[in-house]
């Protein structure tokens, strides 16, 4: 290219550079001048609700590492979820609802029972003569970047499919080789988990046309891949019609919310009795005195008057009780509702109508204690158990954080139901940290309310 052409192109590049610089400066000014609005709640409550930042700081300022370590021990089989609860918590001493008497192995067997394992003798021939395996996995969420396979990330799906690559049939292996793709299997899953979310009985499936595969071989390969972080709980051959997601009838999640140091409280009181108040600094007071509490309804009734006569912001509470959270969540049971306001990062086509509707079978909260390997008092936590036919993206974490926020604000027991009618997702709290969430199991038979962790 000669100097004449270069001279003609320079003004053009200079104009492009000036345009880009002007655009970037304009966007920067708009960002600096951007005003963030908080959702104007109209539902009455005793205190003003936390802002988004206040909710975020309250939820993240917790000893989450202890929760992550507990899940790691459960994944490795060193501890059980039921060890979170002691006998003082139990209300009903019936065998199915008593934590100390509940057989974990039996519960897992009931929840994982399917109608697809008894139809293996169906007529199959030709290309339809394939073998489908149901794989129940347990993994520590903090050791992976979520379930979904993504380039350059250590994901559970990527690890599983890498293991299953040894069992693909010759035709698929040749096809992958021709396309210069790695030799990997294809795994379908019951529900994708985010980074940091653990799973105790995640269900996935894999099919192949090979007939020489033994279940023990698959289990050995999976368990030798990432010991201590990832293992196969069980593997079984099922019918071709089995799909871990579409065949599932319900999912169970457990969220563990840890209290800060010094929050180990006196023996737990049952809901309905006098409640002790849990404060953010870890002290418990006596019964709540509501004589001087004002209701916050969006006006100035809850403003604090200082000694000099000046008005401060609305009074906000950093206290809540586990029983209050439990009452808020119980309002969701037995109802088919749209949880779009509690979802995050969903597609436009899945943000309205039936795709947002979920049926909540069970929603409870209870106080528990993380067991310690050495003698001494363990970490006091609040456990939230949610069982529904389906869950939206980040729905559990948003629901947990919003329940705690509403409980601290002293909202009415139907506050979560009223939030369903909100038009903006800012009406709910930001998602709770993923380290506290665990997918417990997936059910392929009808849900039995007697088989619950929290009665």
GROMACS .gro file of C-alpha atoms in nm:
model
  455
    1UNK     CA    1   0.000   0.000   0.000
    2UNK     CA    2   0.151   0.332  -0.108
    3UNK     CA    3   0.156   0.658   0.085
    4UNK     CA    4  -0.137   0.803  -0.113
    5UNK     CA    5  -0.374   0.528   0.001
    6UNK     CA    6  -0.247   0.556   0.357
    7UNK     CA    7  -0.312   0.928   0.353
    8UNK     CA    8  -0.671   0.871   0.244
    9UNK     CA    9  -0.735   0.611   0.513
   10UNK     CA   10  -0.591   0.807   0.806
   11UNK     CA   11  -0.880   1.058   0.832
   12UNK     CA   12  -1.124   0.770   0.835
   13UNK     CA   13  -0.946   0.594   1.122
   14UNK     CA   14  -0.922   0.921   1.308
   15UNK     CA   15  -1.298   0.974   1.278
   16UNK     CA   16  -1.362   0.621   1.404
   17UNK     CA   17  -1.129   0.676   1.698
   18UNK     CA   18  -1.297   1.006   1.788
   19UNK     CA   19  -1.641   0.843   1.762
   20UNK     CA   20  -1.539   0.553   1.988
   21UNK     CA   21  -1.382   0.789   2.238
   22UNK     CA   22  -1.692   1.009   2.246
   23UNK     CA   23  -1.921   0.705   2.287
   24UNK     CA   24  -1.714   0.562   2.573
   25UNK     CA   25  -1.706   0.897   2.751
   26UNK     CA   26  -2.082   0.932   2.712
   27UNK     CA   27  -2.142   0.583   2.850
   28UNK     CA   28  -1.911   0.660   3.143
   29UNK     CA   29  -2.104   0.978   3.226
   30UNK     CA   30  -2.432   0.790   3.207
   31UNK     CA   31  -2.295   0.525   3.438
   32UNK     CA   32  -2.174   0.787   3.685
   33UNK     CA   33  -2.510   0.963   3.681
   34UNK     CA   34  -2.715   0.641   3.697
   35UNK     CA   35  -2.958   0.639   3.986
   36UNK     CA   36  -3.043   0.309   4.152
   37UNK     CA   37  -3.400   0.291   4.279
   38UNK     CA   38  -3.518   0.061   4.554
   39UNK     CA   39  -3.851  -0.112   4.518
   40UNK     CA   40  -4.130   0.074   4.696
   41UNK     CA   41  -4.299  -0.189   4.909
   42UNK     CA   42  -4.658  -0.115   5.005
   43UNK     CA   43  -4.718  -0.420   5.227
   44UNK     CA   44  -4.718  -0.329   5.597
   45UNK     CA   45  -4.442  -0.449   5.828
   46UNK     CA   46  -4.304  -0.356   6.169
   47UNK     CA   47  -3.970  -0.230   6.039
   48UNK     CA   48  -3.838  -0.099   5.711
   49UNK     CA   49  -3.702  -0.369   5.483
   50UNK     CA   50  -3.333  -0.399   5.411
   51UNK     CA   51  -3.199  -0.255   5.089
   52UNK     CA   52  -3.035  -0.480   4.832
   53UNK     CA   53  -2.689  -0.399   4.964
   54UNK     CA   54  -2.792  -0.452   5.326
   55UNK     CA   55  -2.941  -0.792   5.239
   56UNK     CA   56  -2.626  -0.886   5.049
   57UNK     CA   57  -2.397  -0.789   5.336
   58UNK     CA   58  -2.613  -0.964   5.596
   59UNK     CA   59  -2.621  -1.289   5.399
   60UNK     CA   60  -2.254  -1.295   5.298
   61UNK     CA   61  -2.108  -1.196   5.635
   62UNK     CA   62  -2.129  -1.553   5.758
   63UNK     CA   63  -1.891  -1.846   5.829
   64UNK     CA   64  -1.974  -2.022   5.505
   65UNK     CA   65  -1.656  -2.229   5.510
   66UNK     CA   66  -1.795  -2.439   5.796
   67UNK     CA   67  -2.105  -2.514   5.589
   68UNK     CA   68  -1.889  -2.606   5.289
   69UNK     CA   69  -1.679  -2.838   5.506
   70UNK     CA   70  -1.993  -3.004   5.641
   71UNK     CA   71  -2.123  -3.071   5.289
   72UNK     CA   72  -1.781  -3.211   5.198
   73UNK     CA   73  -1.803  -3.458   5.486
   74UNK     CA   74  -2.156  -3.559   5.383
   75UNK     CA   75  -2.048  -3.611   5.022
   76UNK     CA   76  -1.763  -3.835   5.139
   77UNK     CA   77  -1.996  -4.034   5.365
   78UNK     CA   78  -1.834  -3.921   5.690
   79UNK     CA   79  -2.147  -3.743   5.814
   80UNK     CA   80  -2.522  -3.745   5.748
   81UNK     CA   81  -2.766  -3.461   5.698
   82UNK     CA   82  -2.978  -3.595   5.980
   83UNK     CA   83  -2.693  -3.534   6.224
   84UNK     CA   84  -2.780  -3.165   6.199
   85UNK     CA   85  -3.081  -3.221   6.422
   86UNK     CA   86  -3.091  -3.331   6.783
   87UNK     CA   87  -3.374  -3.488   6.976
   88UNK     CA   88  -3.487  -3.157   7.129
   89UNK     CA   89  -3.607  -3.043   6.787
   90UNK     CA   90  -3.843  -3.335   6.730
   91UNK     CA   91  -4.208  -3.251   6.776
   92UNK     CA   92  -4.376  -3.573   6.662
   93UNK     CA   93  -4.217  -3.892   6.791
   94UNK     CA   94  -4.370  -4.109   6.518
   95UNK     CA   95  -4.111  -4.331   6.348
   96UNK     CA   96  -4.131  -4.160   6.009
   97UNK     CA   97  -4.096  -3.808   6.149
   98UNK     CA   98  -3.830  -3.868   6.413
   99UNK     CA   99  -3.487  -3.777   6.285
  100UNK     CA  100  -3.306  -4.022   6.510
  101UNK     CA  101  -3.524  -4.310   6.391
  102UNK     CA  102  -3.545  -4.215   6.025
  103UNK     CA  103  -3.350  -4.460   5.813
  104UNK     CA  104  -3.149  -4.258   5.563
  105UNK     CA  105  -3.090  -4.556   5.338
  106UNK     CA  106  -3.462  -4.633   5.331
  107UNK     CA  107  -3.546  -4.270   5.256
  108UNK     CA  108  -3.303  -4.270   4.964
  109UNK     CA  109  -3.448  -4.595   4.834
  110UNK     CA  110  -3.803  -4.458   4.845
  111UNK     CA  111  -3.709  -4.130   4.680
  112UNK     CA  112  -3.507  -4.293   4.401
  113UNK     CA  113  -3.760  -4.565   4.319
  114UNK     CA  114  -3.880  -4.537   3.961
  115UNK     CA  115  -4.124  -4.716   3.735
  116UNK     CA  116  -3.853  -4.743   3.470
  117UNK     CA  117  -3.638  -5.010   3.632
  118UNK     CA  118  -3.903  -5.279   3.599
  119UNK     CA  119  -3.948  -5.244   3.222
  120UNK     CA  120  -3.605  -5.354   3.108
  121UNK     CA  121  -3.738  -5.661   2.926
  122UNK     CA  122  -3.917  -5.459   2.662
  123UNK     CA  123  -3.870  -5.561   2.297
  124UNK     CA  124  -3.575  -5.379   2.149
  125UNK     CA  125  -3.409  -5.432   1.814
  126UNK     CA  126  -3.200  -5.249   1.557
  127UNK     CA  127  -3.091  -4.896   1.642
  128UNK     CA  128  -3.333  -4.884   1.934
  129UNK     CA  129  -3.146  -5.164   2.108
  130UNK     CA  130  -2.953  -4.936   2.338
  131UNK     CA  131  -2.874  -4.954   2.708
  132UNK     CA  132  -2.960  -4.663   2.941
  133UNK     CA  133  -2.794  -4.616   3.278
  134UNK     CA  134  -2.924  -4.408   3.566
  135UNK     CA  135  -2.635  -4.257   3.764
  136UNK     CA  136  -2.683  -4.101   4.108
  137UNK     CA  137  -2.398  -3.861   4.186
  138UNK     CA  138  -2.274  -3.680   4.494
  139UNK     CA  139  -2.036  -3.387   4.463
  140UNK     CA  140  -1.898  -3.095   4.662
  141UNK     CA  141  -2.014  -2.773   4.499
  142UNK     CA  142  -1.723  -2.553   4.611
  143UNK     CA  143  -1.484  -2.780   4.420
  144UNK     CA  144  -1.652  -2.718   4.082
  145UNK     CA  145  -1.770  -2.434   3.861
  146UNK     CA  146  -2.127  -2.561   3.854
  147UNK     CA  147  -2.284  -2.849   3.662
  148UNK     CA  148  -2.309  -2.721   3.305
  149UNK     CA  149  -2.008  -2.786   3.086
  150UNK     CA  150  -1.826  -2.468   2.984
  151UNK     CA  151  -1.493  -2.423   2.801
  152UNK     CA  152  -1.198  -2.380   3.031
  153UNK     CA  153  -1.393  -2.445   3.352
  154UNK     CA  154  -1.392  -2.740   3.591
  155UNK     CA  155  -1.757  -2.844   3.578
  156UNK     CA  156  -1.935  -3.157   3.698
  157UNK     CA  157  -2.089  -3.229   3.358
  158UNK     CA  158  -1.751  -3.201   3.190
  159UNK     CA  159  -1.602  -3.447   3.438
  160UNK     CA  160  -1.892  -3.693   3.406
  161UNK     CA  161  -1.891  -3.692   3.027
  162UNK     CA  162  -1.516  -3.735   3.024
  163UNK     CA  163  -1.557  -4.048   3.237
  164UNK     CA  164  -1.840  -4.179   3.019
  165UNK     CA  165  -1.625  -4.140   2.708
  166UNK     CA  166  -1.477  -4.481   2.780
  167UNK     CA  167  -1.814  -4.646   2.731
  168UNK     CA  168  -1.941  -4.493   2.406
  169UNK     CA  169  -2.006  -4.727   2.114
  170UNK     CA  170  -1.772  -4.756   1.817
  171UNK     CA  171  -1.996  -4.561   1.582
  172UNK     CA  172  -2.009  -4.256   1.805
  173UNK     CA  173  -1.638  -4.282   1.881
  174UNK     CA  174  -1.559  -4.276   1.510
  175UNK     CA  175  -1.793  -3.980   1.454
  176UNK     CA  176  -1.624  -3.780   1.731
  177UNK     CA  177  -1.285  -3.864   1.589
  178UNK     CA  178  -1.381  -3.743   1.241
  179UNK     CA  179  -1.500  -3.412   1.389
  180UNK     CA  180  -1.180  -3.379   1.594
  181UNK     CA  181  -1.378  -3.374   1.916
  182UNK     CA  182  -1.275  -3.536   2.243
  183UNK     CA  183  -1.406  -3.881   2.323
  184UNK     CA  184  -1.687  -3.799   2.564
  185UNK     CA  185  -2.027  -3.937   2.650
  186UNK     CA  186  -2.350  -3.737   2.671
  187UNK     CA  187  -2.517  -3.702   3.010
  188UNK     CA  188  -2.868  -3.569   3.075
  189UNK     CA  189  -2.934  -3.434   3.426
  190UNK     CA  190  -3.230  -3.381   3.659
  191UNK     CA  191  -3.136  -3.021   3.739
  192UNK     CA  192  -2.832  -2.801   3.680
  193UNK     CA  193  -2.665  -2.656   3.987
  194UNK     CA  194  -2.473  -2.328   4.008
  195UNK     CA  195  -2.113  -2.286   4.113
  196UNK     CA  196  -2.076  -2.359   4.484
  197UNK     CA  197  -2.399  -2.563   4.512
  198UNK     CA  198  -2.346  -2.918   4.637
  199UNK     CA  199  -2.551  -3.227   4.558
  200UNK     CA  200  -2.599  -3.549   4.752
  201UNK     CA  201  -2.811  -3.746   4.505
  202UNK     CA  202  -2.801  -3.569   4.172
  203UNK     CA  203  -2.944  -3.789   3.896
  204UNK     CA  204  -2.812  -3.812   3.542
  205UNK     CA  205  -2.846  -4.067   3.263
  206UNK     CA  206  -2.626  -4.205   2.986
  207UNK     CA  207  -2.702  -4.445   2.703
  208UNK     CA  208  -2.489  -4.657   2.473
  209UNK     CA  209  -2.527  -4.941   2.222
  210UNK     CA  210  -2.246  -5.141   2.376
  211UNK     CA  211  -2.356  -5.460   2.553
  212UNK     CA  212  -2.032  -5.545   2.730
  213UNK     CA  213  -2.048  -5.266   2.991
  214UNK     CA  214  -2.067  -5.357   3.356
  215UNK     CA  215  -2.213  -5.122   3.615
  216UNK     CA  216  -1.911  -5.173   3.838
  217UNK     CA  217  -1.681  -5.052   3.559
  218UNK     CA  218  -1.869  -4.721   3.530
  219UNK     CA  219  -1.867  -4.676   3.907
  220UNK     CA  220  -1.493  -4.743   3.933
  221UNK     CA  221  -1.408  -4.489   3.662
  222UNK     CA  222  -1.623  -4.216   3.818
  223UNK     CA  223  -1.500  -4.272   4.174
  224UNK     CA  224  -1.135  -4.267   4.070
  225UNK     CA  225  -1.162  -3.934   3.886
  226UNK     CA  226  -1.184  -3.682   4.174
  227UNK     CA  227  -1.174  -3.863   4.509
  228UNK     CA  228  -1.313  -3.662   4.797
  229UNK     CA  229  -1.498  -3.422   4.569
  230UNK     CA  230  -1.711  -3.637   4.345
  231UNK     CA  231  -1.846  -3.993   4.360
  232UNK     CA  232  -2.114  -4.221   4.226
  233UNK     CA  233  -2.372  -4.317   4.488
  234UNK     CA  234  -2.546  -4.578   4.274
  235UNK     CA  235  -2.576  -4.687   3.910
  236UNK     CA  236  -2.856  -4.894   3.761
  237UNK     CA  237  -2.986  -4.993   3.421
  238UNK     CA  238  -3.325  -4.842   3.336
  239UNK     CA  239  -3.571  -4.827   3.050
  240UNK     CA  240  -3.507  -4.621   2.737
  241UNK     CA  241  -3.804  -4.401   2.831
  242UNK     CA  242  -3.632  -4.279   3.149
  243UNK     CA  243  -3.518  -3.916   3.151
  244UNK     CA  244  -3.369  -3.771   3.471
  245UNK     CA  245  -3.539  -3.434   3.421
  246UNK     CA  246  -3.869  -3.501   3.250
  247UNK     CA  247  -3.942  -3.819   3.447
  248UNK     CA  248  -3.884  -3.651   3.784
  249UNK     CA  249  -4.190  -3.566   3.994
  250UNK     CA  250  -4.020  -3.355   4.261
  251UNK     CA  251  -3.686  -3.217   4.377
  252UNK     CA  252  -3.563  -3.158   4.730
  253UNK     CA  253  -3.322  -2.878   4.830
  254UNK     CA  254  -3.174  -2.797   5.168
  255UNK     CA  255  -3.024  -2.459   5.258
  256UNK     CA  256  -2.802  -2.417   5.565
  257UNK     CA  257  -2.779  -2.061   5.699
  258UNK     CA  258  -2.501  -2.031   5.962
  259UNK     CA  259  -2.512  -1.789   6.253
  260UNK     CA  260  -2.204  -1.589   6.344
  261UNK     CA  261  -1.985  -1.662   6.644
  262UNK     CA  262  -2.159  -1.631   6.978
  263UNK     CA  263  -2.500  -1.710   6.832
  264UNK     CA  264  -2.528  -2.052   6.993
  265UNK     CA  265  -2.858  -2.010   7.168
  266UNK     CA  266  -3.041  -2.170   7.455
  267UNK     CA  267  -3.239  -2.491   7.395
  268UNK     CA  268  -3.471  -2.441   7.100
  269UNK     CA  269  -3.830  -2.345   7.164
  270UNK     CA  270  -4.104  -2.490   6.951
  271UNK     CA  271  -4.299  -2.262   6.725
  272UNK     CA  272  -4.603  -2.123   6.903
  273UNK     CA  273  -4.424  -2.080   7.235
  274UNK     CA  274  -4.236  -1.774   7.346
  275UNK     CA  275  -3.966  -1.688   7.092
  276UNK     CA  276  -3.619  -1.565   7.169
  277UNK     CA  277  -3.489  -1.298   6.938
  278UNK     CA  278  -3.176  -1.361   6.735
  279UNK     CA  279  -2.976  -1.045   6.677
  280UNK     CA  280  -2.704  -0.989   6.422
  281UNK     CA  281  -2.435  -0.967   6.693
  282UNK     CA  282  -2.537  -1.301   6.832
  283UNK     CA  283  -2.728  -1.210   7.149
  284UNK     CA  284  -3.071  -1.340   7.237
  285UNK     CA  285  -3.314  -1.127   7.423
  286UNK     CA  286  -3.637  -1.216   7.592
  287UNK     CA  287  -3.982  -1.211   7.444
  288UNK     CA  288  -4.030  -0.939   7.182
  289UNK     CA  289  -4.187  -0.620   7.315
  290UNK     CA  290  -4.398  -0.483   7.033
  291UNK     CA  291  -4.566  -0.204   7.229
  292UNK     CA  292  -4.333   0.061   7.088
  293UNK     CA  293  -4.290  -0.086   6.740
  294UNK     CA  294  -4.442   0.111   6.457
  295UNK     CA  295  -4.567  -0.031   6.131
  296UNK     CA  296  -4.374   0.070   5.822
  297UNK     CA  297  -4.612   0.138   5.535
  298UNK     CA  298  -4.395   0.353   5.313
  299UNK     CA  299  -4.460   0.680   5.500
  300UNK     CA  300  -4.269   0.864   5.775
  301UNK     CA  301  -4.433   0.688   6.070
  302UNK     CA  302  -4.123   0.477   6.132
  303UNK     CA  303  -3.867   0.758   6.121
  304UNK     CA  304  -3.648   0.803   6.429
  305UNK     CA  305  -3.640   1.146   6.597
  306UNK     CA  306  -3.299   1.231   6.744
  307UNK     CA  307  -3.244   1.443   7.054
  308UNK     CA  308  -3.177   1.750   6.839
  309UNK     CA  309  -3.512   1.712   6.663
  310UNK     CA  310  -3.368   1.594   6.332
  311UNK     CA  311  -3.522   1.300   6.149
  312UNK     CA  312  -3.316   0.992   6.070
  313UNK     CA  313  -3.396   0.716   5.824
  314UNK     CA  314  -3.660   0.451   5.890
  315UNK     CA  315  -3.589   0.207   6.171
  316UNK     CA  316  -3.460  -0.128   6.048
  317UNK     CA  317  -3.428  -0.448   6.245
  318UNK     CA  318  -3.140  -0.693   6.229
  319UNK     CA  319  -3.329  -0.954   6.430
  320UNK     CA  320  -3.539  -1.247   6.316
  321UNK     CA  321  -3.657  -1.581   6.449
  322UNK     CA  322  -3.642  -1.919   6.282
  323UNK     CA  323  -4.008  -1.973   6.367
  324UNK     CA  324  -4.103  -1.661   6.173
  325UNK     CA  325  -3.915  -1.783   5.866
  326UNK     CA  326  -4.092  -2.117   5.904
  327UNK     CA  327  -4.435  -1.950   5.911
  328UNK     CA  328  -4.352  -1.746   5.601
  329UNK     CA  329  -4.246  -2.055   5.407
  330UNK     CA  330  -4.540  -2.269   5.518
  331UNK     CA  331  -4.776  -2.034   5.335
  332UNK     CA  332  -4.633  -2.167   5.008
  333UNK     CA  333  -4.718  -2.532   5.069
  334UNK     CA  334  -4.984  -2.701   4.861
  335UNK     CA  335  -5.014  -2.419   4.608
  336UNK     CA  336  -4.933  -2.387   4.239
  337UNK     CA  337  -4.783  -2.038   4.207
  338UNK     CA  338  -4.580  -1.836   3.963
  339UNK     CA  339  -4.233  -1.782   4.108
  340UNK     CA  340  -4.107  -1.557   3.829
  341UNK     CA  341  -4.037  -1.278   4.078
  342UNK     CA  342  -3.799  -1.512   4.265
  343UNK     CA  343  -3.611  -1.623   3.952
  344UNK     CA  344  -3.297  -1.472   3.804
  345UNK     CA  345  -3.132  -1.477   3.460
  346UNK     CA  346  -3.421  -1.655   3.288
  347UNK     CA  347  -3.505  -1.636   2.920
  348UNK     CA  348  -3.790  -1.409   2.815
  349UNK     CA  349  -3.991  -1.710   2.700
  350UNK     CA  350  -3.958  -1.866   3.046
  351UNK     CA  351  -4.037  -1.553   3.247
  352UNK     CA  352  -4.413  -1.552   3.208
  353UNK     CA  353  -4.700  -1.799   3.211
  354UNK     CA  354  -4.688  -2.174   3.289
  355UNK     CA  355  -4.306  -2.204   3.263
  356UNK     CA  356  -4.282  -1.997   3.583
  357UNK     CA  357  -4.534  -2.202   3.783
  358UNK     CA  358  -4.413  -2.439   4.054
  359UNK     CA  359  -4.603  -2.657   4.300
  360UNK     CA  360  -4.448  -2.647   4.647
  361UNK     CA  361  -4.500  -2.974   4.834
  362UNK     CA  362  -4.299  -2.891   5.144
  363UNK     CA  363  -4.140  -2.569   5.276
  364UNK     CA  364  -4.008  -2.561   5.632
  365UNK     CA  365  -3.735  -2.404   5.844
  366UNK     CA  366  -3.579  -2.530   6.167
  367UNK     CA  367  -3.282  -2.467   6.389
  368UNK     CA  368  -2.999  -2.720   6.381
  369UNK     CA  369  -2.634  -2.763   6.475
  370UNK     CA  370  -2.344  -2.862   6.253
  371UNK     CA  371  -2.178  -3.161   6.421
  372UNK     CA  372  -1.812  -3.119   6.512
  373UNK     CA  373  -1.552  -3.397   6.485
  374UNK     CA  374  -1.410  -3.297   6.823
  375UNK     CA  375  -1.599  -3.253   7.153
  376UNK     CA  376  -1.769  -2.918   7.196
  377UNK     CA  377  -2.064  -2.716   7.080
  378UNK     CA  378  -2.113  -2.708   6.704
  379UNK     CA  379  -2.213  -2.418   6.484
  380UNK     CA  380  -2.578  -2.318   6.522
  381UNK     CA  381  -2.753  -2.292   6.185
  382UNK     CA  382  -3.098  -2.254   6.034
  383UNK     CA  383  -3.197  -2.524   5.785
  384UNK     CA  384  -3.457  -2.461   5.516
  385UNK     CA  385  -3.604  -2.757   5.330
  386UNK     CA  386  -3.790  -2.701   5.003
  387UNK     CA  387  -3.958  -2.970   4.795
  388UNK     CA  388  -4.134  -2.881   4.469
  389UNK     CA  389  -4.211  -3.032   4.132
  390UNK     CA  390  -3.962  -2.793   3.973
  391UNK     CA  391  -3.748  -2.492   4.057
  392UNK     CA  392  -3.659  -2.188   3.848
  393UNK     CA  393  -3.307  -2.057   3.807
  394UNK     CA  394  -3.170  -1.934   4.143
  395UNK     CA  395  -3.521  -1.952   4.284
  396UNK     CA  396  -3.423  -2.133   4.605
  397UNK     CA  397  -3.148  -1.887   4.695
  398UNK     CA  398  -3.367  -1.582   4.629
  399UNK     CA  399  -3.652  -1.737   4.827
  400UNK     CA  400  -3.423  -1.803   5.125
  401UNK     CA  401  -3.278  -1.451   5.129
  402UNK     CA  402  -3.621  -1.290   5.087
  403UNK     CA  403  -3.770  -1.500   5.367
  404UNK     CA  404  -3.497  -1.386   5.606
  405UNK     CA  405  -3.543  -1.024   5.501
  406UNK     CA  406  -3.920  -1.038   5.551
  407UNK     CA  407  -3.881  -1.211   5.888
  408UNK     CA  408  -3.642  -0.939   6.006
  409UNK     CA  409  -3.882  -0.670   5.887
  410UNK     CA  410  -4.166  -0.826   6.084
  411UNK     CA  411  -4.381  -0.869   5.776
  412UNK     CA  412  -4.708  -1.056   5.783
  413UNK     CA  413  -4.705  -1.432   5.741
  414UNK     CA  414  -4.838  -1.409   5.385
  415UNK     CA  415  -4.567  -1.163   5.275
  416UNK     CA  416  -4.413  -1.409   5.027
  417UNK     CA  417  -4.751  -1.469   4.867
  418UNK     CA  418  -4.804  -1.096   4.824
  419UNK     CA  419  -4.466  -1.062   4.657
  420UNK     CA  420  -4.589  -1.295   4.380
  421UNK     CA  421  -4.787  -1.002   4.241
  422UNK     CA  422  -4.486  -0.769   4.222
  423UNK     CA  423  -4.393  -0.639   3.879
  424UNK     CA  424  -4.018  -0.599   3.941
  425UNK     CA  425  -3.764  -0.850   4.066
  426UNK     CA  426  -3.610  -0.580   4.285
  427UNK     CA  427  -3.900  -0.653   4.519
  428UNK     CA  428  -3.712  -0.966   4.629
  429UNK     CA  429  -3.372  -0.989   4.795
  430UNK     CA  430  -3.054  -1.078   4.605
  431UNK     CA  431  -2.970  -1.450   4.594
  432UNK     CA  432  -2.826  -1.604   4.909
  433UNK     CA  433  -2.468  -1.740   4.884
  434UNK     CA  434  -2.449  -2.070   4.692
  435UNK     CA  435  -2.228  -2.236   4.955
  436UNK     CA  436  -2.533  -2.297   5.175
  437UNK     CA  437  -2.741  -2.475   4.911
  438UNK     CA  438  -2.752  -2.847   4.846
  439UNK     CA  439  -2.964  -3.059   4.612
  440UNK     CA  440  -3.057  -3.347   4.842
  441UNK     CA  441  -3.236  -3.582   4.604
  442UNK     CA  442  -3.481  -3.620   4.317
  443UNK     CA  443  -3.803  -3.822   4.335
  444UNK     CA  444  -3.954  -4.035   4.058
  445UNK     CA  445  -4.249  -4.161   4.263
  446UNK     CA  446  -4.530  -3.956   4.413
  447UNK     CA  447  -4.416  -3.733   4.698
  448UNK     CA  448  -4.478  -3.871   5.046
  449UNK     CA  449  -4.493  -3.592   5.310
  450UNK     CA  450  -4.377  -3.840   5.576
  451UNK     CA  451  -4.037  -3.863   5.409
  452UNK     CA  452  -3.909  -3.517   5.500
  453UNK     CA  453  -3.597  -3.395   5.675
  454UNK     CA  454  -3.785  -3.123   5.864
  455UNK     CA  455  -4.133  -3.237   5.977
   0.00000   0.00000   0.00000
